[in-house]
Short mmCIF file of C-alpha atoms and ligand atoms in Angstrom, two decimals:
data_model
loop_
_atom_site.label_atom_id
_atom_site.label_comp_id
_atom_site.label_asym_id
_atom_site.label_seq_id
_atom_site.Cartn_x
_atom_site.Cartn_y
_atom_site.Cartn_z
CA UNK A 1 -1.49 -0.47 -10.08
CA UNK A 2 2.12 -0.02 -10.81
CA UNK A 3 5.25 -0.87 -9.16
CA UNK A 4 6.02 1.50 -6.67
CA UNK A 5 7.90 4.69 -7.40
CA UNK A 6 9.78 4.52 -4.68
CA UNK A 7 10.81 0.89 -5.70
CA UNK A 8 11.17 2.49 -9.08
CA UNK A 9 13.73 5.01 -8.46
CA UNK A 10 15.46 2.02 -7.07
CA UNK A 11 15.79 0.16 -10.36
CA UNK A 12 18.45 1.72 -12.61
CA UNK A 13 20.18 3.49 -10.29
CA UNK A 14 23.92 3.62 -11.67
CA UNK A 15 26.22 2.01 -10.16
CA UNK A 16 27.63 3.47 -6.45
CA UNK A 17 24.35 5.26 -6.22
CA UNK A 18 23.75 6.05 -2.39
CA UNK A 19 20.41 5.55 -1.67
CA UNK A 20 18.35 7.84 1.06
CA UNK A 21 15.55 6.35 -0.83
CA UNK A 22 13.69 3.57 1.67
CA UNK A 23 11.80 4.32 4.53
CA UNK A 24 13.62 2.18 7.00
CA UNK A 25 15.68 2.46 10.19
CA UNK A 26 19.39 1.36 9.38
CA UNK A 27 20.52 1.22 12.41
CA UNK A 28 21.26 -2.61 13.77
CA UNK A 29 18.06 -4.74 15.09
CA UNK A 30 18.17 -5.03 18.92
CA UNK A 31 19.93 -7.65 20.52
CA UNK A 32 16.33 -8.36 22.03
CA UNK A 33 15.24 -9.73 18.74
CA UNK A 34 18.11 -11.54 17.64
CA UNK A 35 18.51 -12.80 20.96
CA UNK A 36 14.84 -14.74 20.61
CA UNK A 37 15.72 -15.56 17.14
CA UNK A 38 18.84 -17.87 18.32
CA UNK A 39 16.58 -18.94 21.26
CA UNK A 40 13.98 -20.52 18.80
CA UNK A 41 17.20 -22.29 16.50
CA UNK A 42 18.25 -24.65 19.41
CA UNK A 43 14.27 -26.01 19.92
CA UNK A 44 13.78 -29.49 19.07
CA UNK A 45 10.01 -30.01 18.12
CA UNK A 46 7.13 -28.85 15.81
CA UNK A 47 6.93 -25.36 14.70
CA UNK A 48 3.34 -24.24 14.92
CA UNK A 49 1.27 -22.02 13.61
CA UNK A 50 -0.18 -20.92 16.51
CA UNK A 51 -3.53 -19.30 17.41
CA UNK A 52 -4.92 -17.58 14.79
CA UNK A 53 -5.23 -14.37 16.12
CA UNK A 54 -1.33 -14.29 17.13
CA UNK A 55 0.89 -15.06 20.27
CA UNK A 56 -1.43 -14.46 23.01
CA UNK A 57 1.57 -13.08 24.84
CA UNK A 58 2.02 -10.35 22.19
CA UNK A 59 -1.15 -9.18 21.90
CA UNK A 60 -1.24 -8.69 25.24
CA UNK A 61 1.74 -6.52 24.94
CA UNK A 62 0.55 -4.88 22.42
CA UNK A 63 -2.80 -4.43 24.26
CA UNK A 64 -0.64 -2.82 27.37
CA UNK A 65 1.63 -0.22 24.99
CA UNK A 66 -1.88 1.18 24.11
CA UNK A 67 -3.48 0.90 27.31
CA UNK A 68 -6.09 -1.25 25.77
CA UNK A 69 -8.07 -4.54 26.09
CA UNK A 70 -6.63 -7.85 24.32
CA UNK A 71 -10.23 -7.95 22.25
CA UNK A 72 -9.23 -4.29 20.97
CA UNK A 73 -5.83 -5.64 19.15
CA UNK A 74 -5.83 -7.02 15.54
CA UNK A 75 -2.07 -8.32 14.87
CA UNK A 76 -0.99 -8.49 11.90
CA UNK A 77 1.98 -9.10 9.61
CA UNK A 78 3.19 -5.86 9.47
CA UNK A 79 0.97 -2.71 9.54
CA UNK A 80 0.87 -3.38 6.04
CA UNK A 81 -1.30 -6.27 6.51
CA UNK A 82 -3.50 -4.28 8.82
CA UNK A 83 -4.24 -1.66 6.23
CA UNK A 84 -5.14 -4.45 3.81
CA UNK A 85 -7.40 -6.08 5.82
CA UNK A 86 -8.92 -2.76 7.15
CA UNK A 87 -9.51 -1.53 3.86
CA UNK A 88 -10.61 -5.00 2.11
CA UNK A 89 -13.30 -5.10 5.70
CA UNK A 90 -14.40 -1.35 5.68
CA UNK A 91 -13.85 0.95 2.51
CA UNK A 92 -16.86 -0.29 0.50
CA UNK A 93 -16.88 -1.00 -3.70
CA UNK A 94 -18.04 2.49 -5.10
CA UNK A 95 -17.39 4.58 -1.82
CA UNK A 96 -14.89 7.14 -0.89
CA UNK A 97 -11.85 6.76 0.92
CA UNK A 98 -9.94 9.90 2.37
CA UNK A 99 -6.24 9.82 2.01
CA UNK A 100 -3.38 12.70 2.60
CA UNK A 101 -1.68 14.19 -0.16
CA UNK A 102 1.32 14.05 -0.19
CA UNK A 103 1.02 10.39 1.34
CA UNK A 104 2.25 6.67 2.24
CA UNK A 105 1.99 5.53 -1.38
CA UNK A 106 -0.43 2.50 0.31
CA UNK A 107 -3.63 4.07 0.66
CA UNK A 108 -4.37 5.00 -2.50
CA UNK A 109 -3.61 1.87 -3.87
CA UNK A 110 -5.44 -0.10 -0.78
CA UNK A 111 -8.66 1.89 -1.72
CA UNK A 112 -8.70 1.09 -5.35
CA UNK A 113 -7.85 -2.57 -4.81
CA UNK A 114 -11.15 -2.67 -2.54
CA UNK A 115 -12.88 -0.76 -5.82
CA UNK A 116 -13.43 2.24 -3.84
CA UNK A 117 -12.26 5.63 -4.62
CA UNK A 118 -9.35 7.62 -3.52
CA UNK A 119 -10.07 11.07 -2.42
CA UNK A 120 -7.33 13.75 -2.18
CA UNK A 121 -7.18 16.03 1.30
CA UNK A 122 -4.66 18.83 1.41
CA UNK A 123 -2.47 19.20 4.52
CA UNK A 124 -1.68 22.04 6.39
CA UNK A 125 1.55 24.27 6.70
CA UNK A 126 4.58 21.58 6.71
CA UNK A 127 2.49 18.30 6.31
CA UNK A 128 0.70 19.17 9.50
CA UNK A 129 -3.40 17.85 9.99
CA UNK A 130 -5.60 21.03 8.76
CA UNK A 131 -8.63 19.48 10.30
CA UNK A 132 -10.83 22.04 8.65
CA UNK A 133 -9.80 21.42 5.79
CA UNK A 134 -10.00 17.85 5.83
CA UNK A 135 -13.91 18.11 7.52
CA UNK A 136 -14.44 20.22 4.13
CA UNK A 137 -13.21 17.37 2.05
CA UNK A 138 -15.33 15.24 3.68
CA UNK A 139 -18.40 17.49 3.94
CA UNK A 140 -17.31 17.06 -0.43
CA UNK A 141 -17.39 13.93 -0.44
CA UNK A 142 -20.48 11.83 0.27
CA UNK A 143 -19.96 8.03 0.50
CA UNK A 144 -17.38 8.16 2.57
CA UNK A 145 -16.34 5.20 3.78
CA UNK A 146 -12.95 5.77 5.89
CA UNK A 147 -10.41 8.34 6.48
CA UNK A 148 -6.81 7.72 6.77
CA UNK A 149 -4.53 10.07 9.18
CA UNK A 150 -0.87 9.62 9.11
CA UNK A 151 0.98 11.56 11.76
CA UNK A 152 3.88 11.91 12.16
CA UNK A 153 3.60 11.84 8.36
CA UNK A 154 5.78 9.66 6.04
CA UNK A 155 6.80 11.65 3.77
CA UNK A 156 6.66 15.28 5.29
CA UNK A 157 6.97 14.48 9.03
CA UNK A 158 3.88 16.27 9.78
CA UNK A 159 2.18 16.02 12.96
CA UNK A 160 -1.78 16.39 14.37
CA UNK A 161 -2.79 18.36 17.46
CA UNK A 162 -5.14 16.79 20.04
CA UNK A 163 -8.10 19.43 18.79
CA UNK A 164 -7.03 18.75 14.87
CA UNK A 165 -7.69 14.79 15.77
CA UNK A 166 -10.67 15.26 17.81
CA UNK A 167 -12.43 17.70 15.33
CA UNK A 168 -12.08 14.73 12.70
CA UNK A 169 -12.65 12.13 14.71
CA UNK A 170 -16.10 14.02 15.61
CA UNK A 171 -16.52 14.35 11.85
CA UNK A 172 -15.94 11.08 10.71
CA UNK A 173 -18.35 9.70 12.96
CA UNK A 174 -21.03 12.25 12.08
CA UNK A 175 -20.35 11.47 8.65
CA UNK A 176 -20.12 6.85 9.65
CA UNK A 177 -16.85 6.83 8.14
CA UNK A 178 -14.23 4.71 9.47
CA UNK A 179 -11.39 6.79 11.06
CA UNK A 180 -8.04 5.14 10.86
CA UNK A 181 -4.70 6.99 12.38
CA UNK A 182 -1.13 4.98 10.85
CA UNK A 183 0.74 5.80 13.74
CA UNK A 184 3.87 3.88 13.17
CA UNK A 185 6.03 6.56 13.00
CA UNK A 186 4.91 8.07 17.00
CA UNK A 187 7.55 6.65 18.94
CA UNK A 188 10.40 8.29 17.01
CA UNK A 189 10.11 11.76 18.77
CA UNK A 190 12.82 14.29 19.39
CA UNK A 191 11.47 16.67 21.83
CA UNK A 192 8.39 15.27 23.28
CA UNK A 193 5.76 12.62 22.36
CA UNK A 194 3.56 13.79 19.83
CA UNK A 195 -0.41 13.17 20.07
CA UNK A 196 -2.37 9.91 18.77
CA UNK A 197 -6.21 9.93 18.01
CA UNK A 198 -6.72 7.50 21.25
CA UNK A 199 -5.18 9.67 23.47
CA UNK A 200 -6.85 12.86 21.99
CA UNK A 201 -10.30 11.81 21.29
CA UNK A 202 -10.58 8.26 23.07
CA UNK A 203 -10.45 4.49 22.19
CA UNK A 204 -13.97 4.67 20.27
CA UNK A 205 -12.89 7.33 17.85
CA UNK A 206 -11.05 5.08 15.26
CA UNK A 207 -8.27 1.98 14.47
CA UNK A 208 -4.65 2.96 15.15
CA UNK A 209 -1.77 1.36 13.73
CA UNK A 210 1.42 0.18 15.31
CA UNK A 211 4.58 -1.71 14.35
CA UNK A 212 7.55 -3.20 14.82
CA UNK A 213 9.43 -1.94 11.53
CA UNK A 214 10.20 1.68 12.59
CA UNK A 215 10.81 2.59 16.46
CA UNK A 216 11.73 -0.95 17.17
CA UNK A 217 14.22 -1.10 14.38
CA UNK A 218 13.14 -4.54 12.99
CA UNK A 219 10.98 -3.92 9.57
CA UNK A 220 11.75 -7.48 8.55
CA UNK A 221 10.17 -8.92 10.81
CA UNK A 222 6.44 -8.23 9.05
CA UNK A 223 4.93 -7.55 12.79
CA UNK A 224 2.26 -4.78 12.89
CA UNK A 225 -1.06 -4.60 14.68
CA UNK A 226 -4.31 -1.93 14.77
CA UNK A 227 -5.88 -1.25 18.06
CA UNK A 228 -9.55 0.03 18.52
CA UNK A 229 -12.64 -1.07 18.88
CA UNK A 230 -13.85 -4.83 18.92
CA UNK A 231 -16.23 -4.22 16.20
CA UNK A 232 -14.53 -2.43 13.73
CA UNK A 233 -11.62 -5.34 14.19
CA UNK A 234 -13.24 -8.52 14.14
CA UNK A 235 -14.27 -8.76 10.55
CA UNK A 236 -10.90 -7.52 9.34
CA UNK A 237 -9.34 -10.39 11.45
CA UNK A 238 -11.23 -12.56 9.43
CA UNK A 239 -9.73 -11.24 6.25
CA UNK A 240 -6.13 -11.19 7.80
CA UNK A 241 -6.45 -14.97 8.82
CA UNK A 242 -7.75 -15.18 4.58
CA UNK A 243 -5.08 -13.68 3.78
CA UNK A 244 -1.81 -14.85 5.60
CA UNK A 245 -3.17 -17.14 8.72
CA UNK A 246 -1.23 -14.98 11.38
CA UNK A 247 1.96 -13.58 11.19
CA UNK A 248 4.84 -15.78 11.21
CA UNK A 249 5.44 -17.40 14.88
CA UNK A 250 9.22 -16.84 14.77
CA UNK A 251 8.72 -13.37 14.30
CA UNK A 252 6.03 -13.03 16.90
CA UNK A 253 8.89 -14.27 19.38
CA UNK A 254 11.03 -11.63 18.23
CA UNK A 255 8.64 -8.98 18.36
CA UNK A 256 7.41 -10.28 22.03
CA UNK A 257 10.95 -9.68 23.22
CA UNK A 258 11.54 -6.15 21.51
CA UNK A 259 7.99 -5.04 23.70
CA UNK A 260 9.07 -6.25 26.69
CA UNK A 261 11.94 -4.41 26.44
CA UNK A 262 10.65 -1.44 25.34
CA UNK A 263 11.87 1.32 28.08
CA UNK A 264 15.24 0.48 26.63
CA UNK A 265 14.80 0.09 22.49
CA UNK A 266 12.62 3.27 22.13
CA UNK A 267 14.36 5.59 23.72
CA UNK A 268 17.85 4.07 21.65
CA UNK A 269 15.80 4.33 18.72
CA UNK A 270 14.85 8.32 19.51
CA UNK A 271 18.81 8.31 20.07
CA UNK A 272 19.13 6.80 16.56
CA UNK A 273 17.00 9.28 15.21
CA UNK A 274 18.63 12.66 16.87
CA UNK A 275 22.07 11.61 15.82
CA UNK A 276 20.84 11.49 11.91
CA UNK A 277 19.17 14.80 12.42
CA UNK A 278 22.38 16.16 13.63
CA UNK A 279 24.03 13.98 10.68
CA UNK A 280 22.33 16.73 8.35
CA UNK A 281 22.89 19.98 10.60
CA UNK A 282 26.42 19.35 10.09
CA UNK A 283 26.71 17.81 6.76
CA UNK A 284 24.11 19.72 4.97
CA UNK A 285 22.64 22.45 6.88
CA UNK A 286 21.70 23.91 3.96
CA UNK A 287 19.22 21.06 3.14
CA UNK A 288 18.14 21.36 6.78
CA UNK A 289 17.10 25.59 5.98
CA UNK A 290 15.65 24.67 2.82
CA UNK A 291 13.17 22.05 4.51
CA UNK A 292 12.05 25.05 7.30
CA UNK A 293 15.56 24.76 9.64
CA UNK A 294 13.72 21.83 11.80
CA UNK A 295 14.52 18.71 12.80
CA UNK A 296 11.31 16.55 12.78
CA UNK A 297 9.60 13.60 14.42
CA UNK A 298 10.43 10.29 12.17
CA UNK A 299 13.40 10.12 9.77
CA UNK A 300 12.35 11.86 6.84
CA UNK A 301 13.28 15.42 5.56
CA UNK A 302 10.93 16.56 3.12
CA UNK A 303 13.21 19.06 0.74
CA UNK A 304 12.18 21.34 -1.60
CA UNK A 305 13.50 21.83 -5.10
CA UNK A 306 16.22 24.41 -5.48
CA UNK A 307 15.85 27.67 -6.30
CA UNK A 308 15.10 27.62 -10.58
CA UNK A 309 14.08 24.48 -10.90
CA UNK A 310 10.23 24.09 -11.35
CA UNK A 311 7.70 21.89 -9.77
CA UNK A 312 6.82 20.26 -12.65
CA UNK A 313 10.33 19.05 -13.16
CA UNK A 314 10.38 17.15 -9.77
CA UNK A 315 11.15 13.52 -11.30
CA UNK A 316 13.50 14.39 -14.02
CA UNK A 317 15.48 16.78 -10.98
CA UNK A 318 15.42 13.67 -8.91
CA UNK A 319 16.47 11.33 -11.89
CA UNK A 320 19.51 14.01 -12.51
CA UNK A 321 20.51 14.07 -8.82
CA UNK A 322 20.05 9.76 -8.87
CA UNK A 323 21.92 9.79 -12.18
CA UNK A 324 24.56 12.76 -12.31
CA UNK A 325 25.00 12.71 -8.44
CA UNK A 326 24.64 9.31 -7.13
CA UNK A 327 22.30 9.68 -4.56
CA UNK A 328 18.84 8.20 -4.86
CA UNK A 329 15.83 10.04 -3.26
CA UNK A 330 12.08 9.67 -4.14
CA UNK A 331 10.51 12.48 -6.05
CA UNK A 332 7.20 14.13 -4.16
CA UNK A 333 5.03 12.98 -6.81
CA UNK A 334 5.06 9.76 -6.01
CA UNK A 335 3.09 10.92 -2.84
CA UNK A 336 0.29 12.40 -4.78
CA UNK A 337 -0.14 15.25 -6.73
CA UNK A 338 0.70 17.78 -4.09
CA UNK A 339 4.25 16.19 -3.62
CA UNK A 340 5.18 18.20 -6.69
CA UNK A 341 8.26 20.36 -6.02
CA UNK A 342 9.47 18.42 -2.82
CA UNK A 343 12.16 15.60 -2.59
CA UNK A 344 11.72 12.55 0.00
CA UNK A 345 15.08 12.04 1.94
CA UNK A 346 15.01 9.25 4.08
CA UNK A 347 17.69 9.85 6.84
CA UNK A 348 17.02 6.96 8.48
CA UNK A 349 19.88 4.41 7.05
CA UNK A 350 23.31 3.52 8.39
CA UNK A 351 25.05 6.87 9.54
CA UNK A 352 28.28 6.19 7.02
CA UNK A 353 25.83 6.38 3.87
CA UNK A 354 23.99 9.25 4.74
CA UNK A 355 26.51 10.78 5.71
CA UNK A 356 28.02 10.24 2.07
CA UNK A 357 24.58 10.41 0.46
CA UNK A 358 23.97 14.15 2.07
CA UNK A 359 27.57 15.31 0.95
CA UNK A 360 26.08 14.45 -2.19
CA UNK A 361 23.09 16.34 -2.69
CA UNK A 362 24.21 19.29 -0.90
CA UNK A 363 25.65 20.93 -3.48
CA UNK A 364 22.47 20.97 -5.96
CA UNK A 365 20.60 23.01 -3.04
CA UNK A 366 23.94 26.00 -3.59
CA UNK A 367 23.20 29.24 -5.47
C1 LIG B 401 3.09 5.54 7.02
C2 LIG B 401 3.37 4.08 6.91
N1 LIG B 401 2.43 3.22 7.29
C3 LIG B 401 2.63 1.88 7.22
C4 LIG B 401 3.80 1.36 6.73
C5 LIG B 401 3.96 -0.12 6.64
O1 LIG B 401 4.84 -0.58 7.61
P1 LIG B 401 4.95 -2.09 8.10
O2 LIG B 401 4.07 -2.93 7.25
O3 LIG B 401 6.38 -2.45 7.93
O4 LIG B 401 4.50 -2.09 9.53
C6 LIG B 401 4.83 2.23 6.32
C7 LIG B 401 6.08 1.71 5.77
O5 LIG B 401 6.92 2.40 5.27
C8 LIG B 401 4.60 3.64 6.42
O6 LIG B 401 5.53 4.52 6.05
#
């Protein structure tokens, strides 16, 4: 294991480099959060740690965005955590684990830190879920363990249809692997809310992940949870207790107010979102054209190279473009193999810089 690439492309960046490099919202953390925050500086008293398996309140919260027991909620510090503990509970030494390619840089690494192997599944036309294709893989791949989903998809915004999710889900459970859907980008729609695996196949089908570090604009925080059924979560809450005890209790506060007020923050955060889509249809609509002319759930435009320069050139393009134009992005291979001949812009950072950062790389992408 290596440090990651996109941390990489970080390092070395020239001075005045604009980075649309990290995967998180820049917009400011709701006043719910801070709010809590200040509330917890004025007690007088003991700071706990608190039950093991988190804020009781929070779960519960947690339990009611999913429409789902308080026994079916794992909370964690960050999703992060989740997927570590999933994968140290459930993808077995010397088995297979199914992971998207291009994908969240995680998995792979999750899988082989758990001494299983990482198996490759292509994706469909613009990162979307090609559910036959990813039964195939599986039907390749005996040992299987667990499949990951990602939708919408860091890094190509892809999405899954109810029948795509409910044709694997079927599949995995044929097959006994553990189905787990990183949902963490769902909340930041544009048009309408896309599907989950609970919704499309039902609570029993798999483990899907939440968090507070993308819709609810508060990454820092490290508060995540996976929600599913009681059996597949309560060895994995042994391992998260293992590894970290619970998440920390001044972020649980903050997190507990951002639910609650959650028919306000989403919907600001979807605001968030529309305005740096619209950021790039009037700064660079020729990056939006080159990507398919679409705006996307999430905050990530998955670009690819310009015209002449070839796929197996994608890191030294994105090194020139880091080091010649001063704009950091992460280059496709860092997703996997497939990621060859795509960029990952992250639009999601404070409107001034992106704004900057897409005046930037605009003019690479003209003939
Ligand atoms: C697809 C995906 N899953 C999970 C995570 C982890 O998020 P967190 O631990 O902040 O909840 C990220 C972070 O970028 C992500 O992109």
């Amino acid at each position: 294991m290596t440090l990651s690439p996109i941390r990489r492309m970080a390092l070395g960046a020239p001075e005045g480099t604009v980075s649309l490099a990290l995967g998180e919202p820049g917009w400011p953390v709701p006043a719910e959060a801070r709010e809590a925050l200040a509330t917890l500086s004025t007690q007088v008293g003991p700071l706990p740690y608190g039950p093991n398996g988190g804020s009781p309140e929070l779960v519960a919260q947690v339990a009611a965005v999913h429409g789902a027991a308080t026994s079916e909620v794992m909370l964690t510090a960050g999703s992060q955590a989740a997927l570590f503990a999933l994968f140290q509970t459930w993808a077995a030494p010397g088995s297979r684990v199914l992971v998207p390619d291009p994908g969240f840089v995680s998995y792979a690494s999750l899988a082989r830190l758990c001494g299983a192997d990482p198996v490759p599944y292509r994706l469909g036309d613009h990162g979307d879920l090609d559910a036959e294709a990813l039964v195939d893989a599986l039907a390749g791949a005996p040992h299987t363990s667990m499949v990951v989903l990602n939708h919408p998809a860091n890094p190509t915004g892809g999405m899954a249809s109810p029948a795509a999710l409910r044709a694997v889900a079927a599949a995995c459970a044929r097959a006994g692997a553990v189905l787990v859907s990183d949902e963490v980008y769902r909340e930041l729609w544009l048009v309408r809310p896309p599907a989950g695996l609970h919704g499309a196949a039902g609570l029993g089908a798999g483990l899907v992940l939440g968090s507070v570090s993308k819709a609810f604009g508060a990454p820092g925080l490290r508060v995540g949870w996976a929600v599913g059924p009681d059996r597949l979560l309560a060895p994995a809450r042994v391992v998260h207790n293992a590894m970290t005890t619970a998440a920390a209790r001044p972020s649980q506060d903050a997190a507990l107010a951002l639910l609650r007020a959650r028919e306000q923050v989403l919907p600001d955060a979807r605001e968030q979102v529309r305005r740096r889509w619209e950021t790039l249809a009037r700064v660079a609509p020729r990056l939006l054209d080159a990507a398919g002319g679409r705006a996307r759930a999430g905050f990530y435009l998955w670009l690819p190279l310009p015209e002449g320069v070839a796929a197996q050139d994608t890191e030294t393009f994105a090194l020139r473009v880091r080091d010649e134009g001063l704009v950091t992005t992460v280059p496709g291979t860092a997703f996997g193999a497939r990621g060859r001949g795509h960029l990952r812009v992250s639009l999601g950072g404070p409107l001034p810089e992106l704004e900057e950062g897409l005046a930037r790389l605009a003019p690479w992408w003209e003939a």
